[in-house]
Short mmCIF file of C-alpha atoms in Angstrom, two decimals:
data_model
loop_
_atom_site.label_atom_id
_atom_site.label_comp_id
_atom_site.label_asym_id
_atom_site.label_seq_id
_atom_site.Cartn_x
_atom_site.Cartn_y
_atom_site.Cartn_z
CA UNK A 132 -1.43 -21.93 14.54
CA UNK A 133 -0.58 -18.32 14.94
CA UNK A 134 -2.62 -15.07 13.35
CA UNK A 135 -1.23 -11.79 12.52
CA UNK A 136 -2.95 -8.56 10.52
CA UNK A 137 -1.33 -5.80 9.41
CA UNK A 138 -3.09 -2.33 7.89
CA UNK A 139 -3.26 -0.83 4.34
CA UNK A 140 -2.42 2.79 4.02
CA UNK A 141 -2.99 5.79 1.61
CA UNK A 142 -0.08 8.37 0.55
CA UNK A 143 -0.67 11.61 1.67
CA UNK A 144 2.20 12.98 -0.65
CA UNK A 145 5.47 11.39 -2.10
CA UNK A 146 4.80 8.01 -4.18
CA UNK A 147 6.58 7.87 -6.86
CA UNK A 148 9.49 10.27 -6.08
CA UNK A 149 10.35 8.21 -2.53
CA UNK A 150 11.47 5.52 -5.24
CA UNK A 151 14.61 8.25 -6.25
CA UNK A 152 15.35 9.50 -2.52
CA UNK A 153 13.09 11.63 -1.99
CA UNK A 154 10.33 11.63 1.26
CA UNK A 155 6.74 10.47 1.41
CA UNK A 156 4.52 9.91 4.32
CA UNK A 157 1.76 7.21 4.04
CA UNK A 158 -0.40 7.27 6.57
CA UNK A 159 -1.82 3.22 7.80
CA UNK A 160 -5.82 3.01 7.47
CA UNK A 161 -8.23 0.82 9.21
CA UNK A 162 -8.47 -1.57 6.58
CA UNK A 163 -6.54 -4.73 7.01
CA UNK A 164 -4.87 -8.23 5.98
CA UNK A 165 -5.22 -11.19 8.30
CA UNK A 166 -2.88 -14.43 8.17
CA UNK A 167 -3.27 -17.37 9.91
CA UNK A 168 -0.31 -19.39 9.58
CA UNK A 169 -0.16 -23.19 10.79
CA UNK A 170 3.27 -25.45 10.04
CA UNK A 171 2.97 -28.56 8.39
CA UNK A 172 5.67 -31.48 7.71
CA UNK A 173 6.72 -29.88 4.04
CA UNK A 174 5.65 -28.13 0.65
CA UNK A 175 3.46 -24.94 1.22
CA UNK A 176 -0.25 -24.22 0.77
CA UNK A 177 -2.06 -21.07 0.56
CA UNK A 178 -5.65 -20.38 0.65
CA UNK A 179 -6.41 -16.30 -0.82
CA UNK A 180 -9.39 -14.67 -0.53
CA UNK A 181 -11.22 -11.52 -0.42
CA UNK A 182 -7.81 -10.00 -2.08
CA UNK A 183 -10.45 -7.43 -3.60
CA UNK A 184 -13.42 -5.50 -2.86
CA UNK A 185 -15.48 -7.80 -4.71
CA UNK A 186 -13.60 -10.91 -3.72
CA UNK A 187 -12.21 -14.05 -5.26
CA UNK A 188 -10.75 -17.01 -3.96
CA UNK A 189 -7.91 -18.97 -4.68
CA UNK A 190 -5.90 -21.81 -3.78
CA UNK A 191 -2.63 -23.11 -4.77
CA UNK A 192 0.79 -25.43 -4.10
CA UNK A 193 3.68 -23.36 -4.77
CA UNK A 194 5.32 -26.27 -6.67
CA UNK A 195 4.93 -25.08 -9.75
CA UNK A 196 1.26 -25.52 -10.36
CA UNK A 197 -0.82 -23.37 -13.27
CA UNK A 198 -2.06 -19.99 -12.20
CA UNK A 199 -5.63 -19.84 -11.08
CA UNK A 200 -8.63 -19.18 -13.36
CA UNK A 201 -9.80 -15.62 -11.56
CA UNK A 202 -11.33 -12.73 -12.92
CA UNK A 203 -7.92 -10.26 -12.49
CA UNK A 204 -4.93 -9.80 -14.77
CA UNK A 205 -3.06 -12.74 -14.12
CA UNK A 206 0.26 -10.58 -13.63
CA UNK A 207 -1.84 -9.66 -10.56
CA UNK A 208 -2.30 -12.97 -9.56
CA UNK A 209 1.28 -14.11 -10.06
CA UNK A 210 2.86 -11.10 -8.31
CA UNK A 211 0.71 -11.89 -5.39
CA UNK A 212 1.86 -14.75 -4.84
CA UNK A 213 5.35 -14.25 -5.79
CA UNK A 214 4.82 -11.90 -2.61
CA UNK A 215 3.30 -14.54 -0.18
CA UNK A 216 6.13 -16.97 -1.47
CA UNK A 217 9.40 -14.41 -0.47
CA UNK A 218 7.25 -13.76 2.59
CA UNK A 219 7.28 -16.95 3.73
CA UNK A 220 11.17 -17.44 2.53
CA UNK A 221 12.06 -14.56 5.04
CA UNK A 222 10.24 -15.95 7.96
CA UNK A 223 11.69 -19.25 7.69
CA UNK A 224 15.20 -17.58 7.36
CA UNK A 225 14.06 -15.44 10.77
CA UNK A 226 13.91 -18.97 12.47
CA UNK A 227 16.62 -21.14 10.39
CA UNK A 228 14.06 -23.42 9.18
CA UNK A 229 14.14 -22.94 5.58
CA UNK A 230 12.74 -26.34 4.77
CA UNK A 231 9.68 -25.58 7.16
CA UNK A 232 5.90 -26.56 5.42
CA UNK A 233 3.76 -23.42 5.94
CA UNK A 234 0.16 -23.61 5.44
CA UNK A 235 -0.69 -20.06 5.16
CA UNK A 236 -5.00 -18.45 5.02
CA UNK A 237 -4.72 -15.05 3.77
CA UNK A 238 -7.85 -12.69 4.24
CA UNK A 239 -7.85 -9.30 3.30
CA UNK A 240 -10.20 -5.89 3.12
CA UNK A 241 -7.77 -4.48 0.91
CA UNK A 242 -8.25 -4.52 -3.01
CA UNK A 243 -5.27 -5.71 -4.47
CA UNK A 244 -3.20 -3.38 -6.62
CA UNK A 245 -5.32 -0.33 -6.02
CA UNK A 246 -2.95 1.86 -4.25
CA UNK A 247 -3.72 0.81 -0.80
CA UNK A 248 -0.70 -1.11 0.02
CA UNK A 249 -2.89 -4.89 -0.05
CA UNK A 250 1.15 -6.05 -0.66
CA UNK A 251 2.81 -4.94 2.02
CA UNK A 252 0.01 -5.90 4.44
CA UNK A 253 -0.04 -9.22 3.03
CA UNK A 254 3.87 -9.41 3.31
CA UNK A 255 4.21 -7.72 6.66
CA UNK A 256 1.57 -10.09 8.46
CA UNK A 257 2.88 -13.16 6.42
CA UNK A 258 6.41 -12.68 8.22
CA UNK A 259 5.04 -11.57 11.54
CA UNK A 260 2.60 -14.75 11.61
CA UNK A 261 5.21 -17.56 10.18
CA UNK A 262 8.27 -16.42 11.94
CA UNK A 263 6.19 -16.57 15.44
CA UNK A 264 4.43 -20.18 14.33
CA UNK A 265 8.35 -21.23 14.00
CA UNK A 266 9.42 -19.99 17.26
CA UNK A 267 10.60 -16.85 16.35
CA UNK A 268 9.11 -13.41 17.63
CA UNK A 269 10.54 -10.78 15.71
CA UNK A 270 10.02 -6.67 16.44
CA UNK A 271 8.26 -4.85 13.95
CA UNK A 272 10.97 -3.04 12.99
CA UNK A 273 12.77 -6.28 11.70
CA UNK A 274 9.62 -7.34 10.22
CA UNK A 275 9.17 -4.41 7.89
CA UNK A 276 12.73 -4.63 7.20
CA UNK A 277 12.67 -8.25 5.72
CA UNK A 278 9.21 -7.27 4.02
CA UNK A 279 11.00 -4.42 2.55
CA UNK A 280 13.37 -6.84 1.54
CA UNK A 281 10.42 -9.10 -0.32
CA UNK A 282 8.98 -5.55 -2.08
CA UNK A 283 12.57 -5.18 -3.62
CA UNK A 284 12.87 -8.65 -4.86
CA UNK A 285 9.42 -8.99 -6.14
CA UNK A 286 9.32 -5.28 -7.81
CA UNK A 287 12.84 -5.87 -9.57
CA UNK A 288 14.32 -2.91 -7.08
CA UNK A 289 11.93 -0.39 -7.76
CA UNK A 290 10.52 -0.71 -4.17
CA UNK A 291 10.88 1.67 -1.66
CA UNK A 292 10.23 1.10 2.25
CA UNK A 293 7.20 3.65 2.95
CA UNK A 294 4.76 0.61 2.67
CA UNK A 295 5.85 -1.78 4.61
CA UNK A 296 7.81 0.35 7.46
CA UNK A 297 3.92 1.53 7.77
CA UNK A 298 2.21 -1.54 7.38
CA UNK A 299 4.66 -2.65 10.13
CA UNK A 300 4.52 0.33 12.38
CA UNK A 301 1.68 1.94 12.16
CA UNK A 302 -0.05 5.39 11.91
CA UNK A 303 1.76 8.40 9.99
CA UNK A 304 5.20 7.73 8.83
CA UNK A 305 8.06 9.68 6.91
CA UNK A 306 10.04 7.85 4.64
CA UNK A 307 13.56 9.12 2.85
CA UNK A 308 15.69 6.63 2.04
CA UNK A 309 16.64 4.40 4.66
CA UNK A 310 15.39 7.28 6.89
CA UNK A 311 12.52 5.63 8.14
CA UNK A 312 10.32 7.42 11.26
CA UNK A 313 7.07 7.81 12.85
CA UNK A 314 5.28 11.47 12.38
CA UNK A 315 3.14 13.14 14.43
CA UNK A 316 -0.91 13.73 13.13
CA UNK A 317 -3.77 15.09 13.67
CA UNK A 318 -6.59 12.98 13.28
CA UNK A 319 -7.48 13.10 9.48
CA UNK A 320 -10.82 12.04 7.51
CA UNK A 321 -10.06 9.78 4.73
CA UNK A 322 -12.71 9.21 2.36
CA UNK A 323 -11.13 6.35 -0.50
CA UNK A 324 -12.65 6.24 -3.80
CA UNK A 325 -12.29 3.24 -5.77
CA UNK A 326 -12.93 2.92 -9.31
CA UNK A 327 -12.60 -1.51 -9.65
CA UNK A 328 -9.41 -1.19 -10.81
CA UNK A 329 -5.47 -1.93 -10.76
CA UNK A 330 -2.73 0.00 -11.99
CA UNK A 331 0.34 -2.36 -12.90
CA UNK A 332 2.90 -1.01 -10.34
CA UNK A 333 6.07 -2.53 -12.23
CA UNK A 334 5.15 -0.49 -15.59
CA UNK A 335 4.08 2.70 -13.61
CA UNK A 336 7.34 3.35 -12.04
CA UNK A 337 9.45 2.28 -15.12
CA UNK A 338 7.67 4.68 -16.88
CA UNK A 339 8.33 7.68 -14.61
CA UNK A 340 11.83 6.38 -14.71
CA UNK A 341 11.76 6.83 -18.53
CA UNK A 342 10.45 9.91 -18.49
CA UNK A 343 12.93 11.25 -15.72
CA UNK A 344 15.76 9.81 -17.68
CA UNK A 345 14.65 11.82 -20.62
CA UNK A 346 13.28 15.09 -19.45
CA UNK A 347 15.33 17.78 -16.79
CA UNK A 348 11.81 18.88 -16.18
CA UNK A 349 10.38 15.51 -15.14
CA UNK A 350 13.53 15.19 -13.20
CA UNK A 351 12.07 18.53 -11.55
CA UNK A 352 9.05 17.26 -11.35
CA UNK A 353 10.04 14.72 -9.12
CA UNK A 354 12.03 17.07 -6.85
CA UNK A 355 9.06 19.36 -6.65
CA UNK A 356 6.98 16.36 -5.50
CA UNK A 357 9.84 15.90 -2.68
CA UNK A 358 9.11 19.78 -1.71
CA UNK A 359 5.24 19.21 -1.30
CA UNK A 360 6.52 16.25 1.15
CA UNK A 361 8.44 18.27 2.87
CA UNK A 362 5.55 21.62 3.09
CA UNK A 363 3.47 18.96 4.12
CA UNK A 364 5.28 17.76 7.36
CA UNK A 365 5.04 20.82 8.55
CA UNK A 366 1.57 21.02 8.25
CA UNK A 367 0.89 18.18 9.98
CA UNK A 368 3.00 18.76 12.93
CA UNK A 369 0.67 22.30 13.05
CA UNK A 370 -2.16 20.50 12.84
CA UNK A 371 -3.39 22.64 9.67
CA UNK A 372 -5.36 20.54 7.89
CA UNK A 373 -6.90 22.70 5.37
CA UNK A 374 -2.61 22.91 4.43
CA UNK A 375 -2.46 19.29 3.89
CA UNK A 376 -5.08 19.19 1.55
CA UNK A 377 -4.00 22.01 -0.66
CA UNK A 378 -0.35 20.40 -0.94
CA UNK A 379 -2.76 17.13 -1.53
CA UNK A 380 -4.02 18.82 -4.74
CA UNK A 381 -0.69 19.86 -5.68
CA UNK A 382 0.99 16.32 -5.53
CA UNK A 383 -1.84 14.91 -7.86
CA UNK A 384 -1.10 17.74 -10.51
CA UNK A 385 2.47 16.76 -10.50
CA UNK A 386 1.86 13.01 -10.52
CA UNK A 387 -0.77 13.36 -13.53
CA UNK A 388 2.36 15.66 -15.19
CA UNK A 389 4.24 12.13 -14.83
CA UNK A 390 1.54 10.51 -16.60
CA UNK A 391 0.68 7.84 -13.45
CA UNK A 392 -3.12 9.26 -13.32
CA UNK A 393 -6.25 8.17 -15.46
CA UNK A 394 -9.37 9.39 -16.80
CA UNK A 395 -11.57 7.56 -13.79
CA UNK A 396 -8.88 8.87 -10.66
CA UNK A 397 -9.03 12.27 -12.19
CA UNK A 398 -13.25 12.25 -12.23
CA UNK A 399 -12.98 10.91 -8.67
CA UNK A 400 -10.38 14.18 -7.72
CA UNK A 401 -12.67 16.32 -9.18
CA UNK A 402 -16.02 14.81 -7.65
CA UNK A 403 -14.52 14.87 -4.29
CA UNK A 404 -12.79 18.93 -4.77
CA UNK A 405 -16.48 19.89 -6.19
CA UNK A 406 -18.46 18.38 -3.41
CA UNK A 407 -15.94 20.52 -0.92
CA UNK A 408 -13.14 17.98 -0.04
CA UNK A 409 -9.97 20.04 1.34
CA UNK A 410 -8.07 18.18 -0.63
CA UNK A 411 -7.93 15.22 -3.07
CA UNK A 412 -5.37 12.65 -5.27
CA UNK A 413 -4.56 9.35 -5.91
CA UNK A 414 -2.74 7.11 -4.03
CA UNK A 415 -0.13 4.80 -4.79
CA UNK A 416 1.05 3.89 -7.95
CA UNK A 417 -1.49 5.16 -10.20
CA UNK A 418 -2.77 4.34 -13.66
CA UNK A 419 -6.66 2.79 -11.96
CA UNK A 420 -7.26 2.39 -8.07
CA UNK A 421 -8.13 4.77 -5.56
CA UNK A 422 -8.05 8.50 -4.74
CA UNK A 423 -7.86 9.63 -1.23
CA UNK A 424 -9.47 12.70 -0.19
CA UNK A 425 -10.04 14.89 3.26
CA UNK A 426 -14.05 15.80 4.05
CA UNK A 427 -15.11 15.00 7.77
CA UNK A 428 -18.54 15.50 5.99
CA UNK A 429 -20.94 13.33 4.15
CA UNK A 430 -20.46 15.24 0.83
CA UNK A 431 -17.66 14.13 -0.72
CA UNK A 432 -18.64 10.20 0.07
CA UNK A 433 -21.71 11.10 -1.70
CA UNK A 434 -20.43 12.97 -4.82
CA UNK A 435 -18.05 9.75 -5.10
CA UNK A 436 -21.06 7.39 -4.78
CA UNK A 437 -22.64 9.08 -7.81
CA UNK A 438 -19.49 9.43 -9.97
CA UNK A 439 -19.28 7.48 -12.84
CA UNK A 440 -16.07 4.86 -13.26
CA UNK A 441 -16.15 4.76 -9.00
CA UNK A 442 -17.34 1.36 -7.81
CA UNK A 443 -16.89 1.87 -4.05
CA UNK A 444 -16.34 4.92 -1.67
CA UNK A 445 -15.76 4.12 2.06
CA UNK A 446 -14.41 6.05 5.11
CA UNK A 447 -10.71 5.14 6.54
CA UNK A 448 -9.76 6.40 9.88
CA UNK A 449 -5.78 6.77 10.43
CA UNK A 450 -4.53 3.03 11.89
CA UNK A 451 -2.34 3.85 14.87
CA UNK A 452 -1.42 0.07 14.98
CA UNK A 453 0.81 -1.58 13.08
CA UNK A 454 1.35 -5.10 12.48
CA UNK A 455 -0.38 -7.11 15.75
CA UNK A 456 -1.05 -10.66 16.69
CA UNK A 457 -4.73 -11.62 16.53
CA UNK A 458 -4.07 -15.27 17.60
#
């Protein structure tokens, strides 16, 4: 029986336009998946819970048995576990086992589709976990590589590699491409707001893809986001916080201009700017979820606690661990 957890992670700029070439940096956050991961002689099991704030548990055979009765979308439900299913695929094609019987536990403090990476955890500490229980100890940068590879297959090639290169590695991490490298941070005060819900990523990035297709000026759009990324590094290699949170505000106006924001991520912005945050978007896909902002004091936490639509505020610190054995 082995045990792996990897972290979650907000964006601090760049989702969406990292999915055309562009950079993003996501930054990992202490809030994490666990997977314990014990062989058995064939067929796979998994047992899911806590996959959101409020929790839910399933259980199911991946033979082709009926979705479970849960209280989510069940396009949630099935994506998850089309992600746990290619997760397990790649480890047992890291150890040349691919008829190996996994019976996989999968606990998680990350809600699932809310813009806090819950899939690429999941994926990344899947592979770590079953490739070691069948012999095989691969680095983390293989591991985010063949989680990547599960994003892409799952997400129909929409899928970039910022979450699971920093699921896998850890900390702040710049993205472009195939261009994938650690970045240097000051320590930053997360405050996540989350408002219950779940954007679908699949539809949210088709329809920037639509609208980028159809409009030079959401084609713009998306390159402007790529020069935020860019302003941005190089306020976090100076340390200038109060920077990073002004090109913060900046990405959310251009990812609202792409249509990816909604009425309860846009009260949360607002709530947190008002009550004095530096800075203050959403984070990940979009369309329901969470908004990140930056306030080292208790204001913003409370503002969000009192906002209407916003089910659950807490504090992330910056994760400078990536995916790690906990067995």
């Amino acid at each position: 029986m082995t045990t792996s957890s990897a972290p979650g992670k907000v964006y601090l700029f760049g989702e969406h336009a990292v999915v055309y070439g562009e950079p993003a940096v996501p930054c990992a956050i202490e809030r994490r998946a666990r997977v314990t991961v014990e062989e058995r002689e064939e067929g796979m099991r998994v047992h899911a819970g806590d996959l959101t704030l409020s929790g839910f548990t399933i259980e199911y055979d991946g033979e082709g048995d009926a979705p479970p009765d849960v209280d989510v979308p069940d396009s949630l439900v099935e994506t998850g576990m089309g992600y746990i299913d290619a997760a397990a695929d790649q480890a047992r094609d890291a150890a040349g086992a691919p008829a190996a019987g996994l019976d996989v536990t999968v606990e998680s403090e990350i809600p699932l589709g809310a813009g806090l990476g819950s899939s690429a955890a999941v994926v990344v500490a899947i592979i770590d976990a079953a490739s070691r229980e069948l012999g095989v100890d691969l680095p983390p940068e293989e591991v985010a590589d063949r989680a990547f590879q599960v994003e892409y297959e799952v997400q129909d090639g929409q899928a970039s590699r910022a979450d699971t290169f920093c699921s896998a590695m850890g900390g702040a991490v710049r993205v472009e491409g195939e261009d994938c490298r650690a970045l240097p941070a000051p320590q930053l005060p997360f405050v996540v707001g989350y408002d219950g819900g779940a954007g679908d990523t699949g539809e949210l990035v088709a329809g920037v893809r639509a609208l980028k297709d159809t409009y030079d000026f959401a084609a713009d759009t998306v390159r402007a986001i790529g020069d935020v990324v860019r302003a941005g590094e190089d306020a976090l290699a100076e340390g200038d916080v109060v920077e990073v949170g002004d090109l913060m505000d900046f990405n959310h106006g251009l990812l609202s201009a792409l249509g990816v924001s909604s009425r309860s991520l846009d009260a949360m912005v607002w709530a947190a700017r008002d009550a004095g945050a530096l800075g203050a978007k959403l984070t990940g896909a979009g369309g329901g979820g969470c908004i990140v902002a930056l306030d080292e004091t208790p204001e913003t936490r409370t503002a969000l606690e009192y906002t209407p639509g916003c089910e659950d505020v807490f504090r992330a610190e910056l994760d400078t661990d990536g995916v790690r054995r906990e067995d």
